[in-house]
Coordinates of C-alpha atoms and ligand atoms in Angstrom, one line a residue:
M19 CA 55.2 89.4 112.0
Q20 CA 53.6 91.5 109.3
T21 CA 50.4 93.6 108.9
H22 CA 48.4 94.3 106.5
T23 CA 45.8 96.5 105.6
Y24 CA 43.2 96.7 103.3
D25 CA 39.9 98.1 103.0
V26 CA 37.9 94.7 102.7
V27 CA 39.3 91.7 103.7
I28 CA 37.3 88.2 102.5
V29 CA 38.1 85.2 104.2
G30 CA 37.3 82.4 101.6
A31 CA 38.2 81.9 97.6
G32 CA 34.8 79.7 96.7
G33 CA 32.3 80.6 94.9
A34 CA 30.4 82.8 97.6
G35 CA 34.3 84.9 98.2
M36 CA 35.3 85.0 94.4
R37 CA 31.1 86.2 93.4
A38 CA 31.8 88.5 96.3
A39 CA 35.2 89.9 95.0
L40 CA 34.6 90.7 91.8
E41 CA 31.7 93.1 93.0
S42 CA 34.0 94.5 95.9
S43 CA 37.7 94.7 94.4
K44 CA 35.8 97.2 91.1
R45 CA 35.5 99.6 94.0
A46 CA 37.4 99.1 96.6
R47 CA 41.0 98.1 97.9
T48 CA 40.6 94.2 98.6
A49 CA 42.2 91.0 99.3
V50 CA 41.3 87.8 99.4
L51 CA 42.4 85.1 101.6
T52 CA 42.2 81.3 101.6
K53 CA 43.5 78.5 103.0
L54 CA 42.8 76.1 100.1
Y55 CA 44.4 77.6 96.5
P56 CA 40.7 79.0 94.7
T57 CA 39.8 76.4 92.5
R58 CA 40.5 73.4 94.8
S59 CA 37.6 75.5 96.7
H60 CA 34.3 72.7 97.3
T61 CA 32.0 75.0 94.8
G62 CA 34.4 73.5 91.8
A63 CA 32.7 70.1 93.4
A64 CA 29.3 70.4 92.8
Q65 CA 27.2 68.2 90.4
G66 CA 24.1 69.1 89.6
G67 CA 23.2 72.7 88.8
M68 CA 22.2 75.9 89.9
C69 CA 18.1 77.0 89.7
A70 CA 16.3 79.9 88.2
A71 CA 13.0 80.1 86.7
L72 CA 14.7 81.8 83.2
A73 CA 11.7 79.5 81.5
N74 CA 14.0 78.3 79.1
V75 CA 12.7 74.7 77.7
E76 CA 8.8 74.9 80.3
E77 CA 6.9 77.8 81.8
D78 CA 8.6 79.5 84.7
N79 CA 8.6 81.8 86.6
W80 CA 10.4 83.3 90.3
E81 CA 6.9 83.0 92.3
W82 CA 6.8 78.9 92.0
H83 CA 10.6 79.0 92.2
T84 CA 10.2 80.8 95.8
F85 CA 7.4 78.4 96.9
D86 CA 9.3 75.8 96.2
T87 CA 12.0 77.1 98.4
V88 CA 10.2 78.0 101.1
K89 CA 7.7 74.8 101.5
G90 CA 11.3 72.8 101.0
G91 CA 12.7 74.1 103.8
D92 CA 9.5 73.2 105.8
Y93 CA 8.4 76.7 106.4
L94 CA 11.3 78.1 108.7
V95 CA 12.3 79.8 105.6
D96 CA 13.0 83.5 105.6
Q97 CA 10.0 84.5 103.0
D98 CA 12.3 87.9 102.5
A99 CA 15.5 85.9 101.6
A100 CA 13.9 83.6 99.5
E101 CA 12.3 85.9 97.1
V102 CA 14.9 88.0 96.8
M103 CA 17.2 85.0 95.9
C104 CA 14.6 83.5 93.6
K105 CA 14.4 87.5 91.7
E106 CA 17.9 87.5 91.4
A107 CA 17.8 83.9 89.9
I108 CA 17.8 85.1 87.2
D109 CA 20.2 87.8 86.6
A110 CA 23.0 85.6 88.3
V111 CA 22.5 82.3 86.0
L112 CA 22.7 85.0 83.1
D113 CA 25.7 87.0 84.5
L114 CA 27.6 83.9 84.6
E115 CA 27.2 83.4 81.0
K116 CA 28.8 86.7 80.5
M117 CA 31.1 86.4 81.7
G118 CA 31.8 82.6 79.8
L119 CA 30.1 80.2 81.7
P120 CA 29.6 77.5 79.4
F121 CA 26.1 76.1 80.1
N122 CA 24.6 73.2 78.6
R123 CA 22.2 74.8 75.4
T124 CA 18.8 73.2 74.1
P125 CA 18.8 73.0 70.0
E126 CA 17.8 76.7 70.0
G127 CA 20.6 77.1 71.3
K128 CA 19.2 78.6 75.4
I129 CA 20.8 77.6 78.2
D130 CA 19.4 74.0 78.9
Q131 CA 17.4 73.0 82.0
R132 CA 16.5 69.7 84.2
R133 CA 14.5 68.9 86.5
F134 CA 16.2 69.2 90.4
G135 CA 14.5 67.6 93.6
G136 CA 11.1 70.0 94.9
H137 CA 11.5 72.2 92.1
T138 CA 7.9 72.6 91.2
R139 CA 5.5 73.8 88.7
N140 CA 2.4 76.1 89.4
H141 CA 2.8 75.0 93.6
G142 CA 3.3 71.4 93.7
E143 CA 1.5 70.4 90.3
A144 CA 4.5 68.5 88.7
A145 CA 8.1 68.4 88.6
V146 CA 9.9 71.5 86.6
R147 CA 13.1 71.9 84.6
R148 CA 14.5 74.6 86.9
S149 CA 18.6 73.1 87.1
C150 CA 20.8 75.1 84.5
F151 CA 23.9 72.6 84.4
A152 CA 27.2 72.2 82.4
A153 CA 27.1 68.8 82.6
D154 CA 27.6 67.0 85.8
R155 CA 30.2 70.1 86.4
T156 CA 28.5 72.9 87.7
G157 CA 30.5 73.9 89.9
H158 CA 33.5 73.2 88.5
M159 CA 32.7 75.4 85.8
I160 CA 31.1 78.1 87.9
L161 CA 34.5 78.1 90.3
Q162 CA 36.7 78.3 87.2
T163 CA 34.7 80.5 85.4
L164 CA 34.2 83.2 89.1
Y165 CA 38.9 82.6 89.2
Q166 CA 39.5 83.6 85.5
N167 CA 37.4 86.6 86.1
C168 CA 38.9 87.4 89.5
V169 CA 42.5 87.1 87.3
K170 CA 41.0 89.5 84.6
Q171 CA 39.8 91.5 87.4
D172 CA 43.2 92.0 88.7
V173 CA 42.0 90.6 92.7
E174 CA 44.9 89.8 94.9
F175 CA 45.0 86.3 96.0
F176 CA 46.9 85.3 99.9
N177 CA 46.3 81.5 98.8
E178 CA 47.2 79.2 101.5
F179 CA 45.9 81.5 104.9
Y180 CA 44.9 80.0 107.2
V181 CA 42.3 83.0 109.0
L182 CA 42.4 81.5 112.7
D183 CA 40.7 84.3 114.6
L184 CA 38.4 87.3 113.6
I185 CA 39.9 90.7 115.3
M186 CA 37.0 92.6 117.7
T187 CA 36.5 95.7 118.8
G188 CA 34.9 97.3 121.5
S189 CA 31.7 96.1 122.9
G190 CA 28.1 95.8 122.5
E191 CA 26.6 97.6 120.1
H192 CA 30.0 99.6 119.7
R193 CA 31.6 96.3 118.9
R194 CA 33.0 95.6 115.3
T195 CA 35.5 93.9 113.1
A196 CA 38.9 96.1 113.0
G197 CA 40.5 92.7 110.6
V198 CA 41.3 89.1 110.7
V199 CA 45.0 87.3 112.3
A200 CA 46.1 84.3 109.5
Y201 CA 48.7 82.0 109.4
E202 CA 50.6 81.2 106.5
L203 CA 50.9 78.1 104.9
A204 CA 54.2 77.4 103.5
S205 CA 56.3 79.0 106.2
G206 CA 54.9 79.4 109.8
E207 CA 54.4 83.0 109.7
I208 CA 51.8 85.0 111.5
H209 CA 49.6 88.2 109.4
I210 CA 47.8 90.6 110.7
F211 CA 45.0 92.1 108.0
R212 CA 43.5 95.4 109.4
A213 CA 40.4 96.1 107.2
K214 CA 37.3 98.0 107.5
S215 CA 34.9 95.4 106.4
V216 CA 35.2 91.8 106.4
V217 CA 33.6 88.7 104.5
L218 CA 33.4 85.8 105.9
A219 CA 32.3 83.1 102.9
T220 CA 35.0 79.7 103.9
G221 CA 32.0 77.5 103.4
G222 CA 30.6 74.1 105.1
V223 CA 30.9 71.7 108.3
G224 CA 30.5 69.0 106.7
K225 CA 33.8 67.0 108.0
V226 CA 31.9 66.5 111.4
F227 CA 30.0 63.0 110.1
K228 CA 31.9 60.5 108.8
T229 CA 29.6 60.3 106.0
T230 CA 29.7 62.8 104.2
S231 CA 29.8 65.0 100.7
N232 CA 31.9 67.2 101.8
A233 CA 35.9 67.2 100.9
H234 CA 38.8 67.0 103.9
T235 CA 38.7 70.8 104.7
L236 CA 35.3 71.2 105.1
T237 CA 35.4 71.7 108.6
G238 CA 33.3 75.3 109.6
D239 CA 36.7 77.7 110.5
G240 CA 34.2 80.6 109.6
M241 CA 31.6 79.4 111.7
G242 CA 33.7 78.1 114.6
I243 CA 35.7 81.8 114.2
A244 CA 32.7 83.2 114.8
F245 CA 31.2 82.1 117.5
R246 CA 34.3 82.2 119.7
S247 CA 34.4 86.0 119.0
G248 CA 30.9 86.1 120.5
I249 CA 29.0 85.7 117.3
P250 CA 25.7 83.7 117.9
L251 CA 25.1 80.6 114.8
E252 CA 21.4 79.6 113.3
D253 CA 19.5 76.4 113.4
M254 CA 22.9 74.7 113.2
E255 CA 20.4 71.5 114.3
F256 CA 19.4 71.5 110.2
F257 CA 21.5 69.2 108.1
Q258 CA 21.1 68.1 104.9
F259 CA 21.4 64.2 103.9
H260 CA 21.9 63.7 100.6
P261 CA 19.9 60.6 99.6
T262 CA 22.1 59.1 97.0
G263 CA 26.0 58.7 98.6
L264 CA 27.8 55.9 97.1
A265 CA 27.0 53.3 99.6
G266 CA 29.7 52.7 102.6
L267 CA 31.9 55.9 100.7
G268 CA 29.2 59.0 101.1
I269 CA 30.5 60.7 97.6
L270 CA 28.1 62.5 96.1
L271 CA 26.3 61.0 93.7
S272 CA 23.8 64.0 92.3
E273 CA 20.4 65.0 92.6
A274 CA 20.4 65.5 87.9
A275 CA 20.3 61.7 88.0
R276 CA 17.2 61.2 89.8
G277 CA 16.6 64.6 87.5
E278 CA 17.5 62.7 84.2
G279 CA 15.2 60.0 84.9
G280 CA 16.8 57.4 87.5
I281 CA 14.9 55.7 89.9
L282 CA 15.6 54.1 93.6
R283 CA 14.6 51.4 94.1
N284 CA 14.4 48.6 97.2
S285 CA 15.5 45.2 97.5
E286 CA 12.4 43.9 96.2
G287 CA 12.7 46.5 93.0
E288 CA 10.0 48.5 94.2
R289 CA 10.6 51.8 93.2
F290 CA 9.5 52.4 96.8
M291 CA 9.3 56.6 96.5
E292 CA 5.7 56.3 94.9
R293 CA 4.9 55.2 98.1
Y294 CA 6.1 58.0 99.8
A295 CA 5.9 60.9 97.6
P296 CA 3.4 60.1 94.7
T297 CA 2.9 63.1 92.6
I298 CA 7.0 63.6 91.8
K299 CA 7.9 60.9 93.6
D300 CA 12.4 59.9 93.0
L301 CA 12.3 63.8 92.8
A302 CA 11.2 64.6 96.3
P303 CA 13.1 67.1 98.9
R304 CA 16.3 65.3 99.8
D305 CA 14.9 65.0 103.6
I306 CA 12.0 63.1 102.2
V307 CA 13.7 60.7 99.4
A308 CA 16.6 60.4 102.5
R309 CA 14.4 59.1 105.4
S310 CA 12.5 57.0 103.2
M311 CA 15.8 54.7 102.3
A312 CA 16.5 54.8 105.4
N313 CA 13.8 53.7 106.5
E314 CA 13.5 51.0 103.7
V315 CA 16.8 49.8 105.6
R316 CA 15.2 49.3 108.8
E317 CA 11.9 47.6 107.7
G318 CA 14.7 44.8 105.9
R319 CA 14.2 46.0 102.7
G320 CA 17.8 46.7 101.8
C321 CA 19.8 45.5 99.6
G322 CA 23.8 43.6 99.6
P323 CA 25.3 41.5 101.8
N324 CA 24.2 43.0 104.9
K325 CA 20.5 45.2 104.0
D326 CA 22.1 48.5 104.4
Y327 CA 21.9 50.3 101.1
V328 CA 19.0 50.6 98.3
L329 CA 20.2 50.8 94.3
L330 CA 20.0 53.9 91.7
D331 CA 18.5 52.4 88.7
L332 CA 20.1 54.3 85.6
T333 CA 19.9 51.3 83.0
H334 CA 17.0 52.4 81.4
L335 CA 19.2 55.0 80.1
E336 CA 20.0 55.4 76.1
P337 CA 23.7 55.1 77.3
A338 CA 25.1 58.6 75.4
H339 CA 22.3 60.1 77.4
I340 CA 24.3 59.1 80.4
D341 CA 27.3 60.0 78.8
A342 CA 26.1 62.9 77.6
K343 CA 24.8 64.7 80.7
L344 CA 26.3 62.5 83.8
P345 CA 29.7 61.8 82.5
D346 CA 31.7 62.0 86.0
I347 CA 29.0 60.9 88.9
T348 CA 28.6 57.7 86.6
E349 CA 32.9 57.4 86.5
F350 CA 32.6 57.6 89.9
A351 CA 30.5 54.2 90.4
R352 CA 33.0 52.8 88.0
T353 CA 35.6 53.5 89.8
Y354 CA 35.0 53.8 93.3
L355 CA 32.2 50.5 93.6
G356 CA 33.0 48.5 90.2
V357 CA 29.5 49.6 89.1
E358 CA 28.9 49.7 85.3
P359 CA 25.5 52.4 85.2
Y360 CA 24.5 51.0 82.1
T361 CA 23.8 47.8 83.0
E362 CA 24.1 47.6 86.9
P363 CA 21.8 49.7 89.4
V364 CA 24.6 51.6 91.4
P365 CA 24.4 50.6 95.7
V366 CA 23.4 54.2 97.3
Y367 CA 22.8 55.9 101.1
P368 CA 22.7 59.6 102.8
T369 CA 25.3 60.9 102.9
A370 CA 26.4 64.0 105.2
H371 CA 26.0 66.8 102.9
Y372 CA 25.2 70.5 103.7
A373 CA 24.2 73.0 107.1
M374 CA 21.6 74.9 106.0
G375 CA 22.5 77.1 109.8
G376 CA 25.1 79.4 109.9
V377 CA 26.7 82.6 111.0
P378 CA 23.3 84.4 110.5
T379 CA 22.9 87.4 108.6
N380 CA 19.9 89.2 107.0
I381 CA 19.0 90.1 103.2
E382 CA 22.5 92.3 102.4
A383 CA 25.0 89.6 103.6
E384 CA 25.1 91.5 106.9
V385 CA 26.2 89.4 109.9
L386 CA 23.5 90.2 113.2
R387 CA 24.2 89.6 117.1
D388 CA 21.2 89.0 118.0
N389 CA 18.0 89.3 116.7
T390 CA 18.0 92.3 114.9
H391 CA 21.5 94.4 115.3
V392 CA 24.1 94.0 113.2
V393 CA 28.2 94.2 113.6
P394 CA 29.1 96.7 111.6
G395 CA 31.6 95.8 109.1
L396 CA 31.3 92.2 109.1
Y397 CA 29.4 90.2 106.4
A398 CA 28.6 86.5 105.5
A399 CA 27.8 84.5 102.5
G400 CA 27.8 81.2 100.9
E401 CA 27.0 77.6 102.8
V402 CA 29.1 79.5 106.0
A403 CA 26.2 82.0 106.4
C404 CA 22.2 81.9 107.2
V405 CA 20.5 83.5 105.9
S406 CA 17.7 82.3 106.0
V407 CA 16.8 80.9 102.1
H408 CA 17.1 76.7 103.1
G409 CA 15.3 77.2 106.1
S410 CA 15.2 73.1 107.9
N411 CA 15.7 71.8 104.2
R412 CA 18.1 73.4 101.0
L413 CA 16.6 72.6 97.9
G414 CA 18.9 70.9 95.7
T415 CA 20.8 73.4 93.1
N416 CA 19.8 76.5 95.4
S417 CA 23.6 76.7 96.6
L418 CA 25.1 77.3 93.8
L419 CA 22.2 79.8 93.4
D420 CA 22.8 81.1 97.0
I421 CA 26.9 81.5 96.4
N422 CA 25.8 83.8 93.5
V423 CA 23.4 86.3 94.9
F424 CA 24.3 86.0 98.4
G425 CA 28.0 86.5 97.2
R426 CA 27.8 89.4 95.1
R427 CA 25.4 91.1 98.0
A428 CA 27.9 90.6 99.7
G429 CA 30.2 92.7 97.7
I430 CA 28.7 95.0 97.3
A431 CA 27.9 95.8 100.8
A432 CA 31.1 95.3 102.4
A433 CA 32.9 97.5 99.6
E434 CA 29.9 100.5 100.7
F435 CA 30.1 100.4 104.2
A436 CA 34.3 100.4 103.6
A437 CA 33.8 104.4 101.1
T438 CA 32.8 105.9 104.5
A439 CA 33.6 103.8 107.4
P440 CA 37.1 104.5 109.1
L441 CA 39.9 102.7 109.6
L442 CA 39.9 100.8 113.3
D443 CA 42.5 101.2 115.5
L444 CA 43.6 97.5 116.3
P445 CA 43.9 95.9 119.6
D446 CA 47.6 95.7 121.1
T447 CA 48.3 92.6 120.5
P448 CA 45.5 91.0 118.0
E449 CA 47.3 87.7 117.2
V450 CA 48.3 86.3 121.2
A451 CA 45.0 83.9 121.7
T452 CA 46.5 82.5 117.9
V453 CA 50.1 82.5 118.8
E454 CA 49.1 80.3 122.7
L455 CA 46.4 78.2 120.8
L456 CA 49.5 77.1 118.4
E457 CA 51.7 76.9 120.6
S458 CA 50.2 74.5 122.9
M459 CA 49.4 72.1 120.8
R460 CA 53.1 72.6 118.6
S461 CA 54.9 72.6 122.0
R462 CA 52.7 69.2 123.9
Q463 CA 54.4 66.6 124.1
D464 CA 53.1 62.5 124.0
G465 CA 49.0 63.8 123.1
E466 CA 46.5 61.7 121.9
R467 CA 46.7 61.8 118.3
V468 CA 44.0 64.6 116.3
A469 CA 43.0 61.9 113.8
T470 CA 41.8 59.2 116.6
V471 CA 40.0 62.2 118.6
R472 CA 38.4 63.7 114.7
K473 CA 37.5 59.5 114.3
A474 CA 36.0 59.4 117.1
L475 CA 33.5 62.7 117.2
Q476 CA 32.3 61.4 112.6
E477 CA 32.0 58.4 114.6
T478 CA 29.2 59.2 117.7
M479 CA 27.7 62.2 115.1
D480 CA 27.1 59.3 112.3
R481 CA 25.7 56.9 115.0
N482 CA 23.7 59.8 117.1
A483 CA 22.6 62.9 115.1
Q484 CA 21.9 61.5 111.3
V485 CA 19.5 61.1 110.0
F486 CA 17.2 59.5 112.6
R487 CA 17.6 61.5 115.8
T488 CA 15.7 60.9 119.3
E489 CA 16.2 62.4 122.9
G490 CA 18.8 59.5 124.1
S491 CA 20.7 59.1 120.6
L492 CA 21.9 62.8 121.2
K493 CA 22.4 63.0 124.8
Q494 CA 24.4 60.5 124.1
A495 CA 25.9 62.2 121.2
L496 CA 26.1 65.1 123.3
S497 CA 28.4 63.5 126.8
D498 CA 31.0 61.6 123.9
I499 CA 31.2 65.4 122.2
E500 CA 32.4 66.7 126.2
G501 CA 34.5 63.7 126.5
L502 CA 36.4 64.3 123.2
K503 CA 36.6 68.1 123.9
A504 CA 38.7 67.3 127.3
R505 CA 40.8 65.1 125.3
Y506 CA 41.0 67.8 123.1
R507 CA 42.4 69.5 124.9
N508 CA 45.9 67.1 125.2
V509 CA 46.0 66.2 121.5
S510 CA 49.6 67.0 120.9
V511 CA 51.1 67.3 116.8
Q512 CA 54.1 65.1 115.2
D513 CA 55.1 67.8 112.6
K514 CA 56.5 70.3 114.6
G515 CA 58.1 72.9 112.2
Q516 CA 57.4 76.0 111.2
R517 CA 57.1 74.7 107.0
F518 CA 53.7 73.3 105.8
N519 CA 52.5 72.4 108.7
T520 CA 49.2 70.4 107.5
D521 CA 49.4 68.7 111.1
L522 CA 49.6 71.7 113.3
L523 CA 46.3 72.9 111.1
E524 CA 44.2 69.5 111.5
A525 CA 44.6 69.9 115.1
V526 CA 42.9 73.7 115.3
E527 CA 40.1 72.7 112.5
L528 CA 39.1 69.7 114.7
G529 CA 39.2 72.0 117.6
F530 CA 36.1 74.1 115.5
L531 CA 34.2 70.6 114.6
L532 CA 33.9 69.7 118.1
D533 CA 32.5 73.7 119.0
L534 CA 30.3 73.4 116.0
A535 CA 29.5 69.2 116.6
E536 CA 28.0 70.4 120.0
V537 CA 26.5 73.2 118.9
I538 CA 24.1 70.8 116.0
V539 CA 23.7 68.4 118.8
L540 CA 22.4 70.7 121.6
G541 CA 20.1 72.6 118.7
A542 CA 18.7 69.2 117.6
L543 CA 18.0 67.4 121.7
E544 CA 16.7 71.1 122.1
R545 CA 13.6 71.4 118.8
K546 CA 11.4 68.7 120.1
E547 CA 8.8 68.6 116.6
S548 CA 10.7 67.3 113.2
R549 CA 11.0 69.4 110.6
G550 CA 13.6 69.6 107.1
G551 CA 16.5 67.3 107.5
H552 CA 15.8 67.5 111.5
F553 CA 13.4 64.2 112.4
R554 CA 13.1 62.8 116.0
E555 CA 11.3 59.2 115.9
D556 CA 10.5 60.6 119.7
Y557 CA 8.7 63.9 118.2
A558 CA 7.8 62.6 114.7
H559 CA 5.6 65.8 113.3
R560 CA 6.2 69.0 113.2
D561 CA 5.3 71.4 115.9
D562 CA 4.5 75.7 114.5
V563 CA 3.5 76.3 118.3
N564 CA 6.2 75.6 120.2
F565 CA 8.5 75.9 117.1
M566 CA 8.1 77.6 114.2
R567 CA 10.9 79.9 114.4
H568 CA 15.2 79.8 114.5
T569 CA 18.1 78.2 117.0
M570 CA 20.5 81.4 117.9
A571 CA 23.3 79.6 119.9
Y572 CA 25.8 82.1 121.4
R573 CA 29.0 80.5 123.9
E574 CA 29.3 82.9 126.8
E575 CA 32.4 82.7 128.5
G576 CA 31.9 81.7 132.7
A577 CA 34.3 81.2 135.5
D578 CA 34.3 77.1 134.2
G579 CA 35.0 77.9 130.6
S580 CA 32.7 78.5 128.1
A581 CA 29.1 77.3 127.7
V582 CA 26.3 77.2 124.6
R583 CA 23.3 78.8 125.7
L584 CA 20.2 78.3 123.4
D585 CA 17.7 81.2 122.6
Y586 CA 14.9 81.8 120.1
K587 CA 14.8 83.6 116.6
P588 CA 11.1 84.5 115.2
V589 CA 10.6 83.1 110.8
V590 CA 10.3 86.3 108.6
Q591 CA 6.5 85.7 106.8
T592 CA 5.7 87.3 103.9
R593 CA 2.9 85.4 101.1
Y594 CA 2.6 81.9 102.5
E595 CA 1.0 80.1 105.7
P596 CA 2.7 77.4 106.6
M597 CA 0.9 74.0 105.4
E598 CA 1.4 70.3 105.7
R599 CA 3.9 69.0 103.3
K600 CA 3.0 66.9 100.9
Y601 CA 4.6 65.6 97.4
Ligands
FAD716 C1 29.3 67.1 96.4 C2 29.2 68.8 96.1 C3 27.9 68.5 95.4 C4 27.7 69.2 95.5 N1 26.3 69.6 94.0 C5 25.6 70.8 94.2 C6 24.9 71.5 93.3 O1 25.3 70.9 92.0 N2 24.1 72.3 93.1 C7 24.1 73.4 94.2 O2 23.4 74.1 94.1 N3 24.8 73.1 95.8 C8 25.6 71.9 95.3 N4 26.1 71.4 96.6 C9 26.5 72.7 97.3 C10 27.5 73.9 97.3 O3 28.8 73.3 96.5 C11 28.3 74.6 98.4 O4 27.0 74.5 99.2 C12 29.1 76.2 97.8 O5 29.6 75.0 96.6 C13 29.6 76.6 98.9 O6 30.3 77.7 98.6 P1 30.6 78.6 99.3 O7 31.8 79.3 98.1 O8 30.1 78.9 100.2 O9 32.1 77.8 100.2 P2 33.5 76.7 99.1 O10 33.6 76.5 97.6 O11 33.6 75.4 100.2 O12 34.8 77.7 99.7 C14 35.2 77.5 101.0 C15 36.4 78.7 100.4 O13 36.8 78.8 102.7 C16 37.9 79.2 102.2 N5 38.9 79.0 103.5 C17 38.2 78.0 104.5 N6 38.0 78.1 105.8 C18 39.2 78.5 105.9 C19 39.8 79.6 106.6 N7 40.5 79.1 108.1 N8 41.1 80.2 106.2 C20 41.1 80.6 104.7 N9 39.7 80.7 103.8 C21 39.8 78.7 104.6 C22 38.2 77.8 101.6 O14 39.5 78.0 101.5 C23 37.8 77.7 100.1 O15 38.7 79.0 99.4 C24 27.4 70.2 96.5 C25 27.8 70.2 97.2 C26 29.1 69.2 97.6 C27 29.9 68.7 98.9

């Protein structure tokens, strides 16, 4: 076992982690630990864009952007956080431009901007061009640009190091983070990283669902680790289902396709979004479009032999325009479905895409241990965190923005904290729980396979906790998860070796998925209303009297194991009164 000492440890090298590292490493001795090679992080898969009210092509301002974000999130957004994000958006884009990011340009040479769902002019008058982009590879360009700048700045990376635990010391208000426990994939060795501050930037948890746009590695590790360390999770029941996954596969076709003029049609050829959102139609926010699509299918207007998807029609767009603005995603349609988007509409259906909830933080990216108090020295940013700028439904292009704005804030805050904080003493054997967990799975013979349990989890989540939910479906999901947790205690791995044992790590990741699925479903069961990405058929309306509040889930240890306790936190409202959401 090796022990390393740093001022700041950042867990994750996606957009949030690397943006934090660029700030932190200028000010403090910083290490970035990542289970993937940095440029394989999911940020690199982001397609459509990153928004900021630059007003390069149409009149716009950050206040309209804030309003859209609050309304898009169905008023569960903390409005102070949304103001910070939308104001700082402009510099966040310009910073990336200065770092060398090759944005698409207007004929005059300004950063070009395109339309995206829910982004409007003057509080909903019409769609506005707010998303900055690099073709349909915006995330790829952000990730490469941040990585190159990290290399230039000599940021220290520990690649293929899996963080499996937070080291906590003290109790109550003195409870603090003293570092992390990590597992090195290449050797199987355990490493202790002591640090004055720790930044969680581990991304999302899409793999709780079967049909998802998320990479295989998005298993919610940071959320799971924080939760097991006694930190609550906020608003986990709000999961975004992106309308346009390739039917049957879930691979994402960016909303940019509709931003560039694509239209959704049902089996009758009807542009059905005109009925659901008469003003901005196909560019309504994702929750509304996903539900409308699912409804068309339910009412028998789905397409294909099983009438189980709708069509995304790009055939009226010029092929040259498609090639210039949407090259990658049209290639996905050709490769994975054998459909030619120039001449044929593409089969699409909602796919699990984004976790609005996560580790609760304030606008300084400090992690909260309850409704008001922070855990000193612990920070979170990006999809792992819930600050809450997305409320119950994130607007497209607001996540690439979130990771840059709050990644930057987390990096600065963590380094500033480390400048004055002492290095804490470590507990005697901080690695013990991790070693026991790994050894129990590695040594177990004849247990059930990890993949079987994971598949069963994903299937029940798709069936029972997806676009439409009811008390009955959620109770079914919960009892399935309980059963699967019991089976999980008996899983074993085939690979018993030390080196590159991904089999073993997938078993650990499944443990996080099970814990988090339970929190998602419990939150959804107790939230007896419909808001944003959470739609209850048995409570089809938003209920501000009882549910205009964030869910806070705590893990409590009892004599017969752990249980989840739900509590609530008020929503921060500044200037926008909740209204009925119409588009
Ligand atoms: C297909 C797709 C398209 C998207 N398109 C857009 C878009 O156009 N616009 C937009 O705004 N948003 C988009 N999103 C959402 C957005 O890309 C993500 O929410 C965002 O990039 C998340 O960034 P992150 O830095 O938080 O996490 P990630 O980029 O997922 O990075 C997570 C990092 O954490 C590390 N990590 C995880 N667990 C551990 C562990 N246990 N130990 C060590 N390291 C760990 C990983 O190695 C990785 O480096 C898209 C998402 C997907 C899936």
